[in-house]
Every structure is written in C-alpha cells, then in structure tokens.
GROMACS .gro file of C-alpha atoms in nm:
model
  489
    1MET     CA    1  -0.991   4.350  -2.290
    2ARG     CA    2  -0.959   3.960  -2.329
    3LEU     CA    3  -1.331   3.948  -2.300
    4VAL     CA    4  -1.390   4.183  -2.546
    5VAL     CA    5  -1.134   4.041  -2.787
    6ALA     CA    6  -1.235   3.705  -2.753
    7PHE     CA    7  -1.624   3.814  -2.815
    8GLY     CA    8  -1.519   3.967  -3.144
    9LEU     CA    9  -1.305   3.709  -3.274
   10VAL     CA   10  -1.553   3.471  -3.223
   11ALA     CA   11  -1.838   3.723  -3.403
   12ALA     CA   12  -1.553   3.768  -3.687
   13LEU     CA   13  -1.537   3.401  -3.778
   14ALA     CA   14  -1.902   3.366  -3.755
   15THR     CA   15  -1.935   3.685  -3.966
   16MET     CA   16  -1.702   3.534  -4.204
   17THR     CA   17  -1.813   3.181  -4.257
   18THR     CA   18  -2.199   3.312  -4.265
   19GLY     CA   19  -2.079   3.536  -4.551
   20ALA     CA   20  -1.871   3.219  -4.725
   21LEU     CA   21  -2.104   3.011  -4.709
   22ALA     CA   22  -2.387   3.288  -4.852
   23PHE     CA   23  -2.135   3.388  -5.104
   24ARG     CA   24  -2.081   3.024  -5.217
   25GLU     CA   25  -2.447   2.954  -5.238
   26ALA     CA   26  -2.536   3.269  -5.411
   27ARG     CA   27  -2.236   3.210  -5.685
   28ASN     CA   28  -2.323   2.867  -5.744
   29GLY     CA   29  -2.702   2.962  -5.768
   30VAL     CA   30  -2.571   3.264  -6.032
   31LEU     CA   31  -2.340   3.073  -6.234
   32LYS     CA   32  -2.585   2.743  -6.275
   33GLN     CA   33  -2.866   2.943  -6.366
   34SER     CA   34  -2.638   3.116  -6.665
   35GLN     CA   35  -2.530   2.760  -6.744
   36ASP     CA   36  -2.878   2.616  -6.756
   37THR     CA   37  -2.981   2.906  -6.971
   38VAL     CA   38  -2.675   2.879  -7.234
   39ILE     CA   39  -2.731   2.519  -7.266
   40ALA     CA   40  -3.124   2.561  -7.316
   41GLN     CA   41  -3.060   2.796  -7.588
   42LEU     CA   42  -2.758   2.604  -7.755
   43ARG     CA   43  -2.965   2.278  -7.759
   44ALA     CA   44  -3.276   2.414  -7.881
   45GLN     CA   45  -3.085   2.630  -8.212
   46VAL     CA   46  -2.859   2.330  -8.238
   47GLY     CA   47  -3.173   2.112  -8.255
   48ARG     CA   48  -3.385   2.376  -8.495
   49LEU     CA   49  -3.040   2.400  -8.748
   50ALA     CA   50  -2.938   2.053  -8.739
   51PRO     CA   51  -3.229   1.908  -9.005
   52ASP     CA   52  -3.105   2.180  -9.277
   53LEU     CA   53  -2.744   2.024  -9.255
   54THR     CA   54  -2.624   1.842  -9.588
   55TYR     CA   55  -2.451   1.549  -9.507
   56PRO     CA   56  -2.146   1.503  -9.563
   57PRO     CA   57  -2.137   1.845  -9.443
   58SER     CA   58  -1.878   2.052  -9.645
   59ARG     CA   59  -1.645   2.302  -9.489
   60GLN     CA   60  -1.864   2.599  -9.654
   61SER     CA   61  -2.213   2.452  -9.487
   62LEU     CA   62  -2.010   2.398  -9.119
   63ARG     CA   63  -1.905   2.739  -9.127
   64GLN     CA   64  -2.247   2.868  -9.223
   65PHE     CA   65  -2.372   2.629  -8.927
   66ALA     CA   66  -2.124   2.821  -8.681
   67VAL     CA   67  -2.245   3.137  -8.788
   68ASP     CA   68  -2.651   3.052  -8.733
   69VAL     CA   69  -2.533   2.900  -8.423
   70ALA     CA   70  -2.394   3.214  -8.274
   71ARG     CA   71  -2.704   3.427  -8.406
   72ALA     CA   72  -2.905   3.284  -8.116
   73GLU     CA   73  -2.724   3.551  -7.873
   74PRO     CA   74  -2.841   3.871  -7.964
   75ALA     CA   75  -2.524   4.050  -7.794
   76ALA     CA   76  -2.316   3.837  -8.031
   77THR     CA   77  -2.093   3.703  -7.749
   78TRP     CA   78  -2.127   3.369  -7.825
   79ARG     CA   79  -1.791   3.190  -8.033
   80VAL     CA   80  -1.881   2.879  -8.201
   81LEU     CA   81  -1.657   2.592  -8.331
   82VAL     CA   82  -1.806   2.277  -8.540
   83ARG     CA   83  -1.624   2.002  -8.619
   84TYR     CA   84  -1.671   1.686  -8.831
   85LYS     CA   85  -1.432   1.452  -8.882
   86GLY     CA   86  -1.105   1.635  -8.970
   87ILE     CA   87  -1.271   1.971  -9.090
   88ALA     CA   88  -1.353   2.235  -8.815
   89GLU     CA   89  -1.501   2.591  -8.905
   90THR     CA   90  -1.579   2.872  -8.636
   91SER     CA   91  -1.780   3.132  -8.625
   92ALA     CA   92  -1.551   3.418  -8.667
   93PRO     CA   93  -1.318   3.398  -8.927
   94GLY     CA   94  -0.963   3.312  -8.802
   95ASP     CA   95  -1.104   3.244  -8.450
   96PRO     CA   96  -0.864   3.008  -8.295
   97PHE     CA   97  -1.055   2.893  -8.040
   98ASP     CA   98  -0.830   2.817  -7.765
   99ALA     CA   99  -1.050   2.806  -7.550
  100LEU     CA  100  -1.116   2.425  -7.645
  101THR     CA  101  -0.960   2.185  -7.353
  102PRO     CA  102  -0.867   1.841  -7.425
  103ALA     CA  103  -1.081   1.704  -7.173
  104VAL     CA  104  -1.422   1.829  -7.279
  105ARG     CA  105  -1.275   1.749  -7.638
  106GLU     CA  106  -1.238   1.343  -7.532
  107ALA     CA  107  -1.582   1.396  -7.333
  108VAL     CA  108  -1.779   1.510  -7.626
  109ASP     CA  109  -1.589   1.218  -7.837
  110ALA     CA  110  -1.718   0.998  -7.577
  111SER     CA  111  -2.070   1.075  -7.495
  112GLN     CA  112  -2.399   1.214  -7.648
  113ALA     CA  113  -2.436   1.394  -7.344
  114THR     CA  114  -2.411   1.765  -7.338
  115VAL     CA  115  -2.085   1.843  -7.141
  116PHE     CA  116  -1.993   2.208  -7.011
  117GLN     CA  117  -1.648   2.345  -6.800
  118ARG     CA  118  -1.567   2.657  -6.665
  119VAL     CA  119  -1.198   2.824  -6.819
  120ARG     CA  120  -0.980   3.092  -6.807
  121ASP     CA  121  -0.988   3.303  -7.137
  122GLY     CA  122  -0.764   3.613  -7.172
  123GLY     CA  123  -0.809   3.690  -6.801
  124ARG     CA  124  -1.165   3.656  -6.774
  125THR     CA  125  -1.358   3.349  -6.663
  126SER     CA  126  -1.575   3.173  -6.947
  127LEU     CA  127  -1.835   2.891  -6.990
  128LEU     CA  128  -1.748   2.637  -7.225
  129VAL     CA  129  -1.996   2.391  -7.387
  130GLY     CA  130  -1.967   2.071  -7.617
  131MET     CA  131  -2.238   1.857  -7.756
  132SER     CA  132  -2.253   1.617  -8.058
  133VAL     CA  133  -2.543   1.641  -8.363
  134VAL     CA  134  -2.741   1.355  -8.330
  135PHE     CA  135  -3.019   1.205  -8.555
  136ALA     CA  136  -3.337   1.004  -8.414
  137GLY     CA  137  -3.311   0.623  -8.482
  138PRO     CA  138  -3.577   0.452  -8.719
  139THR     CA  139  -3.910   0.415  -8.542
  140GLY     CA  140  -3.791   0.614  -8.278
  141GLY     CA  141  -3.475   0.395  -8.150
  142ILE     CA  142  -3.123   0.462  -8.027
  143PRO     CA  143  -3.026   0.748  -8.153
  144VAL     CA  144  -2.752   0.794  -8.409
  145LEU     CA  145  -2.439   0.990  -8.379
  146SER     CA  146  -2.397   1.254  -8.689
  147GLY     CA  147  -2.038   1.296  -8.642
  148VAL     CA  148  -2.080   1.688  -8.618
  149GLN     CA  149  -1.957   1.822  -8.285
  150VAL     CA  150  -2.062   2.174  -8.146
  151PHE     CA  151  -1.852   2.390  -7.899
  152LEU     CA  152  -1.954   2.729  -7.782
  153THR     CA  153  -1.768   2.959  -7.551
  154VAL     CA  154  -1.954   3.241  -7.383
  155PRO     CA  155  -1.773   3.485  -7.175
  156GLN     CA  156  -1.932   3.529  -6.794
  157THR     CA  157  -1.851   3.895  -6.758
  158GLY     CA  158  -2.236   3.966  -6.616
  159GLU     CA  159  -2.240   3.663  -6.412
  160GLN     CA  160  -1.859   3.804  -6.261
  161THR     CA  161  -2.035   4.117  -6.185
  162SER     CA  162  -2.329   3.977  -6.019
  163VAL     CA  163  -2.046   3.750  -5.819
  164ASP     CA  164  -1.851   4.137  -5.747
  165ALA     CA  165  -2.162   4.282  -5.604
  166LEU     CA  166  -2.201   3.977  -5.414
  167VAL     CA  167  -1.846   3.983  -5.275
  168THR     CA  168  -1.857   4.349  -5.182
  169ALA     CA  169  -2.241   4.324  -5.015
  170VAL     CA  170  -2.071   4.056  -4.765
  171GLU     CA  171  -1.815   4.318  -4.719
  172ARG     CA  172  -1.997   4.594  -4.615
  173ALA     CA  173  -2.227   4.332  -4.399
  174MET     CA  174  -1.957   4.243  -4.196
  175VAL     CA  175  -1.800   4.589  -4.105
  176PRO     CA  176  -2.122   4.670  -3.900
  177ALA     CA  177  -2.229   4.313  -3.814
  178LEU     CA  178  -1.831   4.315  -3.677
  179GLY     CA  179  -1.875   4.655  -3.514
  180ALA     CA  180  -2.249   4.519  -3.382
  181ALA     CA  181  -2.013   4.252  -3.185
  182VAL     CA  182  -1.784   4.464  -3.042
  183LEU     CA  183  -2.045   4.709  -2.864
  184LEU     CA  184  -2.225   4.383  -2.749
  185ALA     CA  185  -1.920   4.267  -2.603
  186LEU     CA  186  -1.833   4.587  -2.454
  187PHE     CA  187  -2.201   4.581  -2.294
  188ALA     CA  188  -2.135   4.227  -2.198
  189ALA     CA  189  -1.785   4.298  -2.050
  190ARG     CA  190  -1.927   4.591  -1.842
  191GLY     CA  191  -2.217   4.384  -1.693
  192VAL     CA  192  -1.971   4.119  -1.569
  193LEU     CA  193  -1.687   4.331  -1.503
  194ARG     CA  194  -1.826   4.581  -1.290
  195PRO     CA  195  -1.936   4.411  -1.005
  196VAL     CA  196  -1.574   4.210  -1.062
  197ARG     CA  197  -1.429   4.572  -1.011
  198ALA     CA  198  -1.658   4.684  -0.704
  199LEU     CA  199  -1.558   4.323  -0.526
  200ARG     CA  200  -1.169   4.419  -0.603
  201ARG     CA  201  -1.213   4.769  -0.446
  202ALA     CA  202  -1.401   4.594  -0.176
  203THR     CA  203  -1.128   4.363  -0.117
  204ARG     CA  204  -0.821   4.656  -0.086
  205SER     CA  205  -1.070   4.816   0.113
  206ILE     CA  206  -1.063   4.552   0.386
  207ALA     CA  207  -0.706   4.489   0.344
  208GLU     CA  208  -0.630   4.831   0.428
  209GLY     CA  209  -0.837   4.802   0.736
  210ARG     CA  210  -1.173   4.930   0.669
  211LEU     CA  211  -1.368   4.604   0.796
  212ASP     CA  212  -1.689   4.830   0.751
  213THR     CA  213  -1.651   4.796   0.331
  214ARG     CA  214  -1.961   4.644   0.218
  215LEU     CA  215  -2.131   4.590  -0.153
  216ASP     CA  216  -2.408   4.661  -0.332
  217VAL     CA  217  -2.601   4.330  -0.383
  218ASN     CA  218  -2.843   4.355  -0.724
  219GLY     CA  219  -3.018   4.075  -0.883
  220SER     CA  220  -2.992   3.728  -0.788
  221ASP     CA  221  -2.707   3.581  -1.040
  222GLU     CA  222  -2.376   3.437  -0.951
  223LEU     CA  223  -2.207   3.757  -0.891
  224ALA     CA  224  -2.483   3.869  -0.665
  225ASP     CA  225  -2.444   3.547  -0.455
  226LEU     CA  226  -2.052   3.634  -0.490
  227SER     CA  227  -2.118   3.979  -0.348
  228HIS     CA  228  -2.367   3.864  -0.077
  229THR     CA  229  -2.115   3.615   0.081
  230PHE     CA  230  -1.857   3.877   0.032
  231ASN     CA  231  -2.039   4.066   0.286
  232GLU     CA  232  -2.146   3.787   0.507
  233THR     CA  233  -1.774   3.754   0.550
  234ALA     CA  234  -1.633   4.089   0.574
  235ALA     CA  235  -1.888   4.107   0.875
  236ALA     CA  236  -1.735   3.794   1.011
  237LEU     CA  237  -1.417   3.911   0.970
  238GLU     CA  238  -1.523   4.277   1.119
  239GLN     CA  239  -1.690   4.123   1.427
  240SER     CA  240  -1.391   3.886   1.522
  241VAL     CA  241  -1.154   4.154   1.461
  242ALA     CA  242  -1.345   4.392   1.693
  243GLU     CA  243  -1.341   4.123   1.929
  244LEU     CA  244  -1.000   4.025   1.972
  245ARG     CA  245  -0.909   4.415   1.997
  246ALA     CA  246  -1.144   4.439   2.273
  247MET     CA  247  -0.994   4.109   2.427
  248GLU     CA  248  -0.636   4.286   2.341
  249ALA     CA  249  -0.713   4.591   2.530
  250ARG     CA  250  -0.888   4.433   2.822
  251ALA     CA  251  -0.529   4.224   2.825
  252ARG     CA  252  -0.347   4.550   2.833
  253ARG     CA  253  -0.577   4.712   3.056
  254PHE     CA  254  -0.520   4.411   3.326
  255VAL     CA  255  -0.152   4.419   3.277
  256ALA     CA  256  -0.104   4.803   3.344
  257ASP     CA  257  -0.313   4.801   3.625
  258VAL     CA  258  -0.170   4.468   3.789
  259SER     CA  259   0.143   4.637   3.715
  260HIS     CA  260   0.040   4.932   3.871
  261GLU     CA  261  -0.150   4.805   4.184
  262LEU     CA  262   0.188   4.561   4.254
  263ARG     CA  263   0.424   4.899   4.253
  264THR     CA  264   0.293   4.973   4.629
  265PRO     CA  265   0.338   4.636   4.817
  266LEU     CA  266   0.693   4.539   4.587
  267ALA     CA  267   0.828   4.871   4.723
  268ALA     CA  268   0.733   4.797   5.063
  269MET     CA  269   0.879   4.434   5.041
  270SER     CA  270   1.210   4.573   4.875
  271ALA     CA  271   1.263   4.822   5.171
  272VAL     CA  272   1.175   4.513   5.384
  273THR     CA  273   1.409   4.312   5.215
  274ASP     CA  274   1.686   4.589   5.202
  275LEU     CA  275   1.660   4.592   5.571
  276LEU     CA  276   1.665   4.219   5.593
  277ASP     CA  277   2.020   4.200   5.357
  278GLU     CA  278   2.211   4.395   5.610
  279GLU     CA  279   2.070   4.182   5.900
  280ALA     CA  280   2.152   3.895   5.756
  281GLY     CA  281   2.539   3.871   5.887
  282HIS     CA  282   2.351   3.795   6.222
  283LEU     CA  283   2.123   3.525   6.105
  284ASP     CA  284   2.173   3.146   6.152
  285PRO     CA  285   2.281   3.023   5.755
  286ASP     CA  286   1.951   2.868   5.684
  287THR     CA  287   1.773   3.188   5.765
  288ALA     CA  288   2.003   3.396   5.602
  289THR     CA  289   1.973   3.173   5.324
  290ALA     CA  290   1.637   3.246   5.284
  291VAL     CA  291   1.690   3.623   5.311
  292ARG     CA  292   1.883   3.622   5.025
  293LEU     CA  293   1.680   3.438   4.854
  294ILE     CA  294   1.358   3.639   4.914
  295SER     CA  295   1.529   3.920   4.851
  296GLU     CA  296   1.668   3.789   4.478
  297GLU     CA  297   1.318   3.721   4.379
  298THR     CA  298   1.175   4.032   4.509
  299VAL     CA  299   1.463   4.224   4.278
  300LYS     CA  300   1.324   3.997   3.985
  301LEU     CA  301   0.987   4.046   4.067
  302ALA     CA  302   1.025   4.457   4.058
  303ARG     CA  303   1.223   4.429   3.736
  304LEU     CA  304   0.927   4.233   3.595
  305VAL     CA  305   0.653   4.508   3.690
  306GLU     CA  306   0.885   4.770   3.582
  307ASP     CA  307   0.916   4.604   3.210
  308LEU     CA  308   0.567   4.540   3.229
  309MET     CA  309   0.483   4.873   3.290
  310GLU     CA  310   0.720   4.969   3.009
  311VAL     CA  311   0.535   4.726   2.807
  312SER     CA  312   0.173   4.865   2.866
  313ARG     CA  313   0.303   5.223   2.791
  314PHE     CA  314   0.417   5.091   2.444
  315ASP     CA  315   0.110   4.940   2.375
  316ALA     CA  316  -0.130   5.240   2.466
  317GLY     CA  317   0.103   5.477   2.269
  318ALA     CA  318   0.187   5.678   2.573
  319ALA     CA  319   0.561   5.621   2.567
  320VAL     CA  320   0.758   5.929   2.422
  321LEU     CA  321   1.118   6.050   2.388
  322HIS     CA  322   1.277   6.298   2.581
  323LEU     CA  323   1.541   6.424   2.315
  324ASP     CA  324   1.875   6.556   2.424
  325GLU     CA  325   2.212   6.595   2.238
  326ILE     CA  326   2.471   6.423   2.439
  327ASP     CA  327   2.808   6.225   2.334
  328LEU     CA  328   2.700   5.864   2.279
  329ALA     CA  329   3.021   5.696   2.382
  330GLU     CA  330   2.998   5.892   2.719
  331SER     CA  331   2.690   5.785   2.753
  332ILE     CA  332   2.764   5.435   2.699
  333ARG     CA  333   3.059   5.423   2.948
  334ARG     CA  334   2.827   5.570   3.217
  335THR     CA  335   2.568   5.307   3.149
  336LEU     CA  336   2.829   5.032   3.232
  337ALA     CA  337   3.038   5.174   3.483
  338SER     CA  338   2.673   5.213   3.686
  339ARG     CA  339   2.575   4.817   3.671
  340GLY     CA  340   2.987   4.758   3.754
  341TRP     CA  341   3.037   4.591   3.390
  342SER     CA  342   3.302   4.823   3.309
  343ASP     CA  343   3.614   4.525   3.388
  344GLU     CA  344   3.376   4.263   3.236
  345VAL     CA  345   3.329   4.425   2.918
  346GLU     CA  346   3.556   4.521   2.648
  347THR     CA  347   3.487   4.855   2.475
  348ALA     CA  348   3.564   5.001   2.106
  349LEU     CA  349   3.476   5.359   2.179
  350PRO     CA  350   3.572   5.703   2.006
  351GLY     CA  351   3.687   6.006   2.192
  352PRO     CA  352   3.549   6.224   2.392
  353ASP     CA  353   3.287   6.430   2.186
  354ALA     CA  354   3.338   6.223   1.853
  355LEU     CA  355   2.973   6.133   1.805
  356ARG     CA  356   2.703   6.311   1.948
  357GLY     CA  357   2.310   6.331   1.850
  358ARG     CA  358   1.988   6.418   1.982
  359VAL     CA  359   1.896   6.081   2.148
  360ASP     CA  360   1.680   5.986   2.468
  361PRO     CA  361   1.914   5.950   2.674
  362ARG     CA  362   1.739   5.694   2.957
  363ARG     CA  363   1.623   5.495   2.661
  364LEU     CA  364   1.959   5.482   2.547
  365ASP     CA  365   2.058   5.363   2.880
  366VAL     CA  366   1.810   5.048   2.868
  367VAL     CA  367   1.889   4.926   2.510
  368VAL     CA  368   2.298   4.928   2.598
  369ALA     CA  369   2.220   4.782   2.951
  370ASN     CA  370   1.960   4.544   2.823
  371LEU     CA  371   2.218   4.409   2.504
  372VAL     CA  372   2.541   4.400   2.727
  373GLY     CA  373   2.334   4.178   3.025
  374ASN     CA  374   2.174   3.964   2.764
  375ALA     CA  375   2.509   3.852   2.611
  376LEU     CA  376   2.715   3.835   2.998
  377ARG     CA  377   2.392   3.597   3.102
  378HIS     CA  378   2.325   3.409   2.797
  379GLY     CA  379   2.663   3.445   2.598
  380ALA     CA  380   3.043   3.413   2.710
  381ARG     CA  381   3.305   3.641   2.768
  382PRO     CA  382   3.476   3.816   2.646
  383VAL     CA  383   3.165   4.056   2.575
  384ARG     CA  384   3.239   4.349   2.374
  385ILE     CA  385   3.065   4.688   2.271
  386GLY     CA  386   3.141   4.938   1.987
  387LEU     CA  387   3.045   5.265   1.855
  388SER     CA  388   3.097   5.371   1.498
  389ALA     CA  389   2.943   5.624   1.269
  390GLY     CA  390   2.710   5.459   0.996
  391VAL     CA  391   2.633   5.622   0.687
  392PRO     CA  392   2.740   5.957   0.575
  393ALA     CA  393   2.474   6.264   0.573
  394GLU     CA  394   2.344   6.368   0.245
  395GLY     CA  395   2.489   6.728   0.156
  396ALA     CA  396   2.765   6.746   0.418
  397PRO     CA  397   3.048   6.928   0.328
  398ALA     CA  398   3.329   6.710   0.241
  399ASP     CA  399   3.543   6.911   0.557
  400VAL     CA  400   3.281   6.830   0.759
  401PRO     CA  401   3.278   6.501   0.960
  402ALA     CA  402   2.869   6.444   0.958
  403VAL     CA  403   2.723   6.153   0.934
  404ALA     CA  404   2.348   6.037   0.958
  405SER     CA  405   2.349   5.755   1.207
  406VAL     CA  406   2.554   5.555   1.461
  407ILE     CA  407   2.594   5.189   1.484
  408VAL     CA  408   2.599   5.008   1.824
  409GLU     CA  409   2.755   4.640   1.811
  410VAL     CA  410   2.740   4.407   2.132
  411THR     CA  411   2.887   4.083   2.069
  412ASP     CA  412   3.011   3.797   2.273
  413SER     CA  413   3.198   3.426   2.219
  414GLY     CA  414   2.901   3.198   2.313
  415PRO     CA  415   2.738   2.923   2.132
  416GLY     CA  416   2.565   3.179   1.923
  417ILE     CA  417   2.198   3.175   1.886
  418PRO     CA  418   2.004   2.895   1.765
  419ALA     CA  419   1.888   2.964   1.365
  420ASP     CA  420   1.518   2.829   1.469
  421VAL     CA  421   1.531   3.072   1.769
  422LEU     CA  422   1.679   3.381   1.557
  423PRO     CA  423   1.340   3.533   1.391
  424TYR     CA  424   1.179   3.518   1.742
  425VAL     CA  425   1.466   3.697   1.952
  426PHE     CA  426   1.269   3.997   1.994
  427GLU     CA  427   0.889   3.855   2.080
  428ARG     CA  428   0.774   3.902   2.414
  429PHE     CA  429   0.873   3.618   2.693
  430TYR     CA  430   0.989   3.369   2.403
  431LYS     CA  431   1.162   3.095   2.484
  432SER     CA  432   1.374   2.898   2.316
  433ASP     CA  433   1.374   2.555   2.547
  434SER     CA  434   1.017   2.506   2.613
  435ALA     CA  435   1.091   2.312   2.923
  436ARG     CA  436   1.307   2.614   3.077
  437THR     CA  437   1.033   2.777   3.324
  438ARG     CA  438   1.264   3.021   3.507
  439THR     CA  439   1.506   3.263   3.386
  440GLU     CA  440   1.705   3.562   3.509
  441GLY     CA  441   1.544   3.787   3.322
  442SER     CA  442   1.170   3.886   3.273
  443GLY     CA  443   1.176   3.753   2.925
  444LEU     CA  444   1.104   4.149   2.798
  445GLY     CA  445   1.464   4.298   2.811
  446LEU     CA  446   1.487   4.235   2.372
  447SER     CA  447   1.133   4.331   2.334
  448ILE     CA  448   1.164   4.672   2.516
  449THR     CA  449   1.534   4.741   2.357
  450GLU     CA  450   1.328   4.680   1.991
  451GLU     CA  451   1.075   4.949   2.076
  452ASN     CA  452   1.304   5.165   2.213
  453VAL     CA  453   1.497   5.179   1.901
  454ARG     CA  454   1.212   5.169   1.669
  455MET     CA  455   1.115   5.508   1.867
  456HIS     CA  456   1.429   5.638   1.820
  457GLY     CA  457   1.356   5.572   1.384
  458GLY     CA  458   1.649   5.329   1.427
  459THR     CA  459   1.650   4.936   1.334
  460ILE     CA  460   1.822   4.651   1.544
  461ARG     CA  461   1.964   4.311   1.399
  462ALA     CA  462   2.040   3.989   1.569
  463ALA     CA  463   2.302   3.713   1.401
  464ASN     CA  464   2.588   3.507   1.460
  465ARG     CA  465   2.926   3.546   1.401
  466PRO     CA  466   3.106   3.328   1.158
  467GLU     CA  467   3.389   3.290   1.438
  468GLY     CA  468   3.141   3.189   1.668
  469GLY     CA  469   2.940   3.386   1.944
  470ALA     CA  470   2.588   3.658   1.884
  471VAL     CA  471   2.626   4.017   1.767
  472PHE     CA  472   2.327   4.254   1.808
  473THR     CA  473   2.379   4.549   1.594
  474VAL     CA  474   2.172   4.871   1.657
  475GLU     CA  475   2.182   5.168   1.411
  476LEU     CA  476   2.065   5.501   1.497
  477PRO     CA  477   2.010   5.813   1.321
  478LEU     CA  478   2.148   6.100   1.435
  479ARG     CA  479   1.890   6.411   1.528
  480ARG     CA  480   2.046   6.728   1.519
  481ASP     CA  481   1.769   6.982   1.491
  482GLU     CA  482   1.581   7.142   1.803
  483SER     CA  483   1.228   7.079   1.654
  484GLU     CA  484   1.249   6.714   1.717
  485SER     CA  485   1.303   6.765   2.068
  486GLY     CA  486   1.019   6.480   2.269
  487GLY     CA  487   0.707   6.510   2.519
  488SER     CA  488   0.705   6.460   2.872
  489SER     CA  489   0.572   6.148   2.984
   0.00000   0.00000   0.00000
C-alpha cells in the first residue's frame, strides 16, 4: 500500500505539473494571439481614419472618430474612448468607460508606444489597449504627437471559453493518467512484493521447524539472488540441525546404554559393599574406613546411574504417568518417614483426606524427596514443607470444597540461591561453583524434579525468601476423572 500510495503521489504531482505547464503555455498563446490581433486591427483602423480627422478636433469629430474606430470589429464588441486634451468622447453614448486604469493612461501620456493591460470589467476579463495618434515628421523625421489618444476595451469572452476548454481537457486527461499510474503501481508492487511475501512465508515455515522449505528462484535480479541465498542458508541450517539431532540421539543412546550396562555390575558391587559394611566392625580402623568409603561411593554411583536412566527415559519420551487417587498429605508424610526425615523437617500439612488428587505416587515421592533432600544438603535448618489448596475449580458449587490445583512449598533457612544461579537451578549438572568438582548429589535431582512436575501438567519455581533462605514452589493440577489414568512403562 505504501508503494502504491507513493507511486500515485508521484504520478499525481507529475501529471498536475505537466498539466499546469501545458495550460499556462496554451493560455498564454491564446491570449497573445488575441491581443496581437486586436492591437493590429486598432492600429490599422486608427491609421486609416486619422488623416481625415480635423485639427484641432471638435467634440463631434472626436465622437465620430470613436464610432468609426469601433466599427472595425464586426461583432460590435469594441468600446472606444478618444481623448484630446480635456475633451473625451466614447463610441457608445453615456459610456463611463470604467475599464480605463490610471496605469494605462499614464503610460500613453508618457510614450508613443501602444500599451495594453488585461483588466476585470463587470466580472469578466477584458483587454484594455491605449495608443497616441501621431503624424509623420517633416521629410520623414521624428513623428509628432497629435494630442489625440485612443483607448479600446474589448471583452475576451471567446478567449475565456477557450481557456475553460483547456482546463476541462487537462482535468479529463489527469484522471485517466492517475488511473494508469495506480495500475502501473499495482503491477510494480505485485512484482516486487510477491517474492518478498514468499520469503516471509518461507521464513515463518523455517521458524516452525520445517527446515526443508525452499524458494523458487526466477530471473536474475536482486530478489532472485536473495531467494538463492535463502535456499543456501536453509540447506546449511537443515544439515547442521540434522547433524546436531543425530549427535544428540547418539549421546542419549550412549547414556542409556552405559547406564543400563552399569546396573548389573553395580548391583553386584552393592551386594559386596553391603556384606563388607556388616563386617566393617571386625576390621582394623584403616580397612573399615576404606570399606565405608567404597560403600558410600557405590551408593552415589548407583543413584547417578538411576538418575541417568530416568533422564534417558524423559529424553526418549518413554516416561509415562501411573495415576492413582491418593491422599496427598499422607503421601508426603510417607516420603519423609521412609528417608528418616520426619524429625528433621517441619510440616504444615492438612488433615487426612483433606486434599486428594490423581497423581503418580512414585513421581510425587521423587519430587518431594529431591526438594527436601536439596534443602537439607544445601540450605540450613529448619527445613519446612507445606501443602495447601491452589486456585478454586471453575464452576464448583459454593458448598463443595473443590480446588483445581494444590501447592507444595519447600523452604529452608540457609543463605538462599545466588541471583546469578537462579535461572539455571533446574539445568542438568549445573554447578554454581565451577571449582566444586564433587557434590553429594548427582546434579540431576532438580532437573528430574522439573520433568516430573511438567509431566503432571504443573509448574515449579525457585526463589529466595525476603527473610532469608530458598523456597521451591510446586503447583500441580488435580485430576479427578478416570480417563486420565496413565499407561505402563
């Protein structure tokens, strides 16, 4: 639209300028021709009648002279005024001859040349001509003024009609010229914008993941070159993404294979370390310490392998939910009790069956255990976990205590999470201290927690409390229809 409007404005300006110049030249030509014709006729008539004028002329002879000059125009449109010193007579009796201007009168008084001026007379344009009658000097010398002055006014009705016709012709020519300019602008805009629109659609298609999108290259102009460059870029991007996806798939497969292969030897190592733990009391102190160290590292390695197996299931899309309607508060209590945290963690949980929902009990246990374990390891006591109702369910009756979601909140009293670490706490293997090469956890706990929350359709947030310490907030939607039960893994 901007291109069409700009093209139209340029065309309108060019058309109006051309029309105005053509109109001015034509108008000047018409008026000049009319003016020259009138002046020539006036001079000829005065030159023919002046020798018969008696001098000094009487009022009667001046009146007759004016009438004879006016008869030079067959259409009787001339009005003539003849002056001689203080006497003035017109061709029409009682004609005030208001068209005579001081400028023309003064010019005739001061010069022997014929002068003219266009004036407005009675709402119409008239040509006013003034001249002095002169006699030839002795032996062809300098002409001698006779003192007789002739003034003529003639309406330019015919000329005005011609000028009006010119204006009409110019106006009629401008409309089709502007229409043609707009059509040309539309064709030009379409020719320019068609490949641009195709490029926009192709770019949007690339952004939506269809990396095999290509443009048709037509011609050899700049737009064709742009289309060719786009196709080369898209091909390079598709190849790079394909390579990255293949590398990612190989990496996931490698992690899954390694984790799976490590489970069997780790199971044997765990059995051996369990046996050694039982006999550690009968060993010398150095050997007992080594045995306990091996046992702890084996447990950590086994936990890491289990976490890697879980992550590989998430990446492969093989993780599914096994939903069951449970008492959420009781599930959290069992999680704390099974890990011996009941006395270490403060709870703010509702009573039995106050909040029930369809969740995956195993994955809810993982979420709670990872968050509480993270708070105990990296925060400071007291660690507190709370469970509360979230947003009320839409359309729930006022007398039915139904909720659409529940909120699990885990807080600690430690130093909190550094501001530059907060955006990355849920990333895999992220360490806020790059120099810290070993941790008590696998570095995957919070990432697995986020994936489990997301599978339930919930959200998890990490923040710092104003009074100190970190707070992790999990919001889970409550599913209550049986149709949403999960499959088996």
